[in-house]
Amino acid sequence: MIAEKKLCLDLARKELECGRLSPEEYSQLLALHVLFGELVQAKFLWKRIPPNVKADHPEIARLWSVGIALWRKDYSSAHEQLKCEWPLSLRDVSLKLRESIIASCLDLMSRAYSSISIEKASRFLGAGTAESLEILARGGWISIDGANHFAPPPKPQGPIGEMGLEWMNKFSLVASRLESV
């Protein structure tokens, strides 16, 4: 991700210095903004891209439609937009973007659901049942009743660290002083 972040900064710097980019560079910069969740920057970049570049290069519009879907938290639409064939310069970024959306959806599902049906999980993950089962298994999800419902992996319960004990000690001192006043 460091190389992608550097490329994003380099392309943004080049746009500032030169005033415009090539269509391939615009598409890469837009894809990187969407990948990093920088949807506001992606929106402003979309507005700066010349209309003729948008019209001549449909992958730029598809990237922006992915950004719009993510902005609206419409993950199934974002997955659908990503399923097309991408130009060679965008394949790696589109794969990383799909993986990032899947990871975000897994995290969201684990925080929102104590159990989830495979059908609903498949919609979130933008995958078929077989692929969703594989993704859930890799993520440590636990099958509740065969392959129909899944529970998120258990969250690690660690002991309170030294900083936690120190904070609790200071808090109890302050609380006792306040009670004595």
mmCIF file of C-alpha atoms in Angstrom:
data_model
loop_
_atom_site.group_PDB
_atom_site.id
_atom_site.type_symbol
_atom_site.label_atom_id
_atom_site.label_comp_id
_atom_site.label_asym_id
_atom_site.label_seq_id
_atom_site.Cartn_x
_atom_site.Cartn_y
_atom_site.Cartn_z
ATOM 1 C CA MET A 1 0.000 0.000 0.000
ATOM 2 C CA ILE A 2 2.972 2.315 0.456
ATOM 3 C CA ALA A 3 3.743 2.240 -3.271
ATOM 4 C CA GLU A 4 0.113 3.052 -4.088
ATOM 5 C CA LYS A 5 0.091 5.943 -1.611
ATOM 6 C CA LYS A 6 3.295 7.306 -3.153
ATOM 7 C CA LEU A 7 1.802 6.990 -6.647
ATOM 8 C CA CYS A 8 -1.325 8.812 -5.464
ATOM 9 C CA LEU A 9 0.741 11.675 -4.048
ATOM 10 C CA ASP A 10 2.939 11.830 -7.172
ATOM 11 C CA LEU A 11 -0.077 11.988 -9.488
ATOM 12 C CA ALA A 12 -1.748 14.669 -7.367
ATOM 13 C CA ARG A 13 1.475 16.679 -7.364
ATOM 14 C CA LYS A 14 1.806 16.294 -11.136
ATOM 15 C CA GLU A 15 -1.770 17.512 -11.628
ATOM 16 C CA LEU A 16 -1.021 20.574 -9.497
ATOM 17 C CA GLU A 17 2.179 21.359 -11.394
ATOM 18 C CA CYS A 18 0.969 20.637 -14.948
ATOM 19 C CA GLY A 19 -2.705 21.494 -14.645
ATOM 20 C CA ARG A 20 -3.899 18.221 -16.144
ATOM 21 C CA LEU A 21 -3.084 14.539 -16.460
ATOM 22 C CA SER A 22 -3.350 11.904 -19.150
ATOM 23 C CA PRO A 23 -6.583 9.849 -19.141
ATOM 24 C CA GLU A 24 -4.686 6.851 -17.742
ATOM 25 C CA GLU A 25 -3.263 8.987 -14.941
ATOM 26 C CA TYR A 26 -6.701 10.420 -14.147
ATOM 27 C CA SER A 27 -8.128 6.914 -13.913
ATOM 28 C CA GLN A 28 -5.254 5.741 -11.693
ATOM 29 C CA LEU A 29 -5.594 8.738 -9.377
ATOM 30 C CA LEU A 30 -9.373 8.320 -9.130
ATOM 31 C CA ALA A 31 -8.982 4.593 -8.427
ATOM 32 C CA LEU A 32 -6.406 5.272 -5.712
ATOM 33 C CA HIS A 33 -8.601 7.880 -4.011
ATOM 34 C CA VAL A 34 -11.475 5.375 -3.975
ATOM 35 C CA LEU A 35 -9.163 2.608 -2.728
ATOM 36 C CA PHE A 36 -7.960 4.726 0.195
ATOM 37 C CA GLY A 37 -11.515 5.773 1.062
ATOM 38 C CA GLU A 38 -10.756 9.364 0.092
ATOM 39 C CA LEU A 39 -14.193 9.826 -1.439
ATOM 40 C CA VAL A 40 -14.272 13.610 -1.046
ATOM 41 C CA GLN A 41 -10.985 13.912 -2.968
ATOM 42 C CA ALA A 42 -12.355 11.481 -5.556
ATOM 43 C CA LYS A 43 -15.463 13.622 -5.970
ATOM 44 C CA PHE A 44 -13.451 16.794 -6.516
ATOM 45 C CA LEU A 45 -11.140 14.981 -8.929
ATOM 46 C CA TRP A 46 -14.200 13.727 -10.842
ATOM 47 C CA LYS A 47 -15.370 17.340 -11.201
ATOM 48 C CA ARG A 48 -11.913 18.433 -12.444
ATOM 49 C CA ILE A 49 -11.614 15.726 -15.118
ATOM 50 C CA PRO A 50 -12.411 17.263 -18.518
ATOM 51 C CA PRO A 51 -15.744 16.093 -20.005
ATOM 52 C CA ASN A 52 -14.094 14.791 -23.189
ATOM 53 C CA VAL A 53 -11.787 12.541 -21.109
ATOM 54 C CA LYS A 54 -14.802 11.178 -19.209
ATOM 55 C CA ALA A 55 -16.646 10.531 -22.476
ATOM 56 C CA ASP A 56 -13.710 8.845 -24.240
ATOM 57 C CA HIS A 57 -12.708 6.634 -21.285
ATOM 58 C CA PRO A 58 -15.676 4.755 -19.763
ATOM 59 C CA GLU A 59 -13.511 3.150 -17.058
ATOM 60 C CA ILE A 60 -13.257 6.570 -15.388
ATOM 61 C CA ALA A 61 -17.059 6.763 -15.115
ATOM 62 C CA ARG A 62 -17.172 3.173 -13.802
ATOM 63 C CA LEU A 63 -14.595 4.048 -11.130
ATOM 64 C CA TRP A 64 -16.650 7.034 -10.076
ATOM 65 C CA SER A 65 -19.789 4.853 -9.913
ATOM 66 C CA VAL A 66 -17.881 2.584 -7.491
ATOM 67 C CA GLY A 67 -17.036 5.684 -5.446
ATOM 68 C CA ILE A 68 -20.687 6.765 -5.435
ATOM 69 C CA ALA A 69 -21.786 3.296 -4.316
ATOM 70 C CA LEU A 70 -19.254 3.337 -1.466
ATOM 71 C CA TRP A 71 -20.347 6.857 -0.502
ATOM 72 C CA ARG A 72 -23.914 5.568 -0.240
ATOM 73 C CA LYS A 73 -22.762 2.408 1.579
ATOM 74 C CA ASP A 74 -24.306 0.367 -1.249
ATOM 75 C CA TYR A 75 -21.759 -2.436 -1.180
ATOM 76 C CA SER A 76 -23.615 -4.767 -3.539
ATOM 77 C CA SER A 77 -23.645 -2.051 -6.208
ATOM 78 C CA ALA A 78 -19.939 -1.378 -5.651
ATOM 79 C CA HIS A 79 -19.214 -5.086 -6.134
ATOM 80 C CA GLU A 80 -21.284 -5.148 -9.333
ATOM 81 C CA GLN A 81 -19.398 -2.170 -10.749
ATOM 82 C CA LEU A 82 -16.063 -3.845 -9.997
ATOM 83 C CA LYS A 83 -16.928 -7.125 -11.762
ATOM 84 C CA CYS A 84 -16.219 -5.777 -15.259
ATOM 85 C CA GLU A 85 -12.992 -6.143 -17.230
ATOM 86 C CA TRP A 86 -10.546 -3.379 -16.266
ATOM 87 C CA PRO A 87 -7.672 -1.979 -18.328
ATOM 88 C CA LEU A 88 -4.275 -3.393 -17.460
ATOM 89 C CA SER A 89 -3.243 -0.201 -15.638
ATOM 90 C CA LEU A 90 -6.218 -0.566 -13.238
ATOM 91 C CA ARG A 91 -6.381 -4.337 -12.669
ATOM 92 C CA ASP A 92 -4.223 -4.419 -9.543
ATOM 93 C CA VAL A 93 -5.989 -1.452 -7.979
ATOM 94 C CA SER A 94 -9.438 -2.873 -8.796
ATOM 95 C CA LEU A 95 -8.506 -6.200 -7.168
ATOM 96 C CA LYS A 96 -7.183 -4.418 -4.074
ATOM 97 C CA LEU A 97 -10.318 -2.291 -3.992
ATOM 98 C CA ARG A 98 -12.505 -5.401 -4.087
ATOM 99 C CA GLU A 99 -10.458 -6.998 -1.282
ATOM 100 C CA SER A 100 -10.724 -3.793 0.732
ATOM 101 C CA ILE A 101 -14.512 -3.678 0.312
ATOM 102 C CA ILE A 102 -14.793 -7.329 1.356
ATOM 103 C CA ALA A 103 -12.673 -6.665 4.467
ATOM 104 C CA SER A 104 -14.810 -3.635 5.330
ATOM 105 C CA CYS A 105 -17.994 -5.654 4.866
ATOM 106 C CA LEU A 106 -16.676 -8.469 7.081
ATOM 107 C CA ASP A 107 -15.829 -5.952 9.790
ATOM 108 C CA LEU A 108 -19.221 -4.270 9.464
ATOM 109 C CA MET A 109 -21.044 -7.606 9.594
ATOM 110 C CA SER A 110 -19.071 -8.731 12.648
ATOM 111 C CA ARG A 111 -20.014 -5.546 14.503
ATOM 112 C CA ALA A 112 -23.657 -5.459 13.379
ATOM 113 C CA TYR A 113 -24.749 -9.104 13.490
ATOM 114 C CA SER A 114 -24.521 -11.804 16.127
ATOM 115 C CA SER A 115 -25.420 -14.217 13.311
ATOM 116 C CA ILE A 116 -26.071 -13.707 9.620
ATOM 117 C CA SER A 117 -27.587 -15.857 6.890
ATOM 118 C CA ILE A 118 -25.396 -16.895 3.999
ATOM 119 C CA GLU A 119 -27.778 -15.127 1.590
ATOM 120 C CA LYS A 120 -27.405 -11.784 3.363
ATOM 121 C CA ALA A 121 -23.642 -12.269 3.743
ATOM 122 C CA SER A 122 -23.395 -13.011 0.017
ATOM 123 C CA ARG A 123 -25.123 -9.708 -0.784
ATOM 124 C CA PHE A 124 -22.726 -7.814 1.482
ATOM 125 C CA LEU A 125 -19.684 -9.591 0.054
ATOM 126 C CA GLY A 126 -20.807 -9.313 -3.564
ATOM 127 C CA ALA A 127 -20.104 -12.989 -4.148
ATOM 128 C CA GLY A 128 -21.948 -16.200 -4.818
ATOM 129 C CA THR A 129 -22.761 -18.639 -2.068
ATOM 130 C CA ALA A 130 -19.681 -20.817 -2.625
ATOM 131 C CA GLU A 131 -17.277 -17.869 -2.664
ATOM 132 C CA SER A 132 -18.996 -16.323 0.376
ATOM 133 C CA LEU A 133 -18.610 -19.588 2.294
ATOM 134 C CA GLU A 134 -14.897 -19.538 1.457
ATOM 135 C CA ILE A 135 -14.515 -15.875 2.491
ATOM 136 C CA LEU A 136 -16.335 -16.467 5.787
ATOM 137 C CA ALA A 137 -14.234 -19.567 6.516
ATOM 138 C CA ARG A 138 -11.006 -17.616 5.843
ATOM 139 C CA GLY A 139 -12.266 -14.880 8.163
ATOM 140 C CA GLY A 140 -12.852 -17.336 10.999
ATOM 141 C CA TRP A 141 -16.645 -17.131 10.977
ATOM 142 C CA ILE A 142 -18.383 -20.003 12.744
ATOM 143 C CA SER A 143 -21.152 -22.032 11.104
ATOM 144 C CA ILE A 144 -24.187 -22.176 13.378
ATOM 145 C CA ASP A 145 -26.509 -24.541 11.543
ATOM 146 C CA GLY A 146 -24.689 -26.269 8.742
ATOM 147 C CA ALA A 147 -24.053 -23.671 6.076
ATOM 148 C CA ASN A 148 -27.084 -21.398 6.480
ATOM 149 C CA HIS A 149 -26.128 -19.060 9.343
ATOM 150 C CA PHE A 150 -22.766 -17.848 10.585
ATOM 151 C CA ALA A 151 -21.522 -16.097 13.704
ATOM 152 C CA PRO A 152 -18.560 -13.718 13.657
ATOM 153 C CA PRO A 153 -15.261 -14.963 15.024
ATOM 154 C CA PRO A 154 -14.842 -14.417 18.756
ATOM 155 C CA LYS A 155 -13.085 -11.188 19.642
ATOM 156 C CA PRO A 156 -9.869 -11.671 21.611
ATOM 157 C CA GLN A 157 -10.309 -10.832 25.279
ATOM 158 C CA GLY A 158 -6.932 -9.719 26.546
ATOM 159 C CA PRO A 159 -5.992 -8.744 30.077
ATOM 160 C CA ILE A 160 -5.969 -5.077 30.980
ATOM 161 C CA GLY A 161 -2.557 -3.746 30.014
ATOM 162 C CA GLU A 162 -0.248 -1.648 32.129
ATOM 163 C CA MET A 163 -1.634 1.542 30.625
ATOM 164 C CA GLY A 164 -5.166 0.408 31.479
ATOM 165 C CA LEU A 165 -4.212 -0.234 35.106
ATOM 166 C CA GLU A 166 -2.420 3.102 35.344
ATOM 167 C CA TRP A 167 -5.449 4.896 33.915
ATOM 168 C CA MET A 168 -7.813 3.089 36.296
ATOM 169 C CA ASN A 169 -5.596 4.058 39.241
ATOM 170 C CA LYS A 170 -5.614 7.758 38.242
ATOM 171 C CA PHE A 171 -9.364 7.651 37.644
ATOM 172 C CA SER A 172 -10.041 6.157 41.066
ATOM 173 C CA LEU A 173 -7.858 8.825 42.731
ATOM 174 C CA VAL A 174 -9.730 11.629 40.967
ATOM 175 C CA ALA A 175 -13.103 10.065 41.768
ATOM 176 C CA SER A 176 -12.236 9.692 45.448
ATOM 177 C CA ARG A 177 -11.071 13.338 45.612
ATOM 178 C CA LEU A 178 -14.299 14.511 44.013
ATOM 179 C CA GLU A 179 -16.362 12.464 46.472
ATOM 180 C CA SER A 180 -14.513 13.953 49.440
ATOM 181 C CA VAL A 181 -15.306 17.553 48.381
#
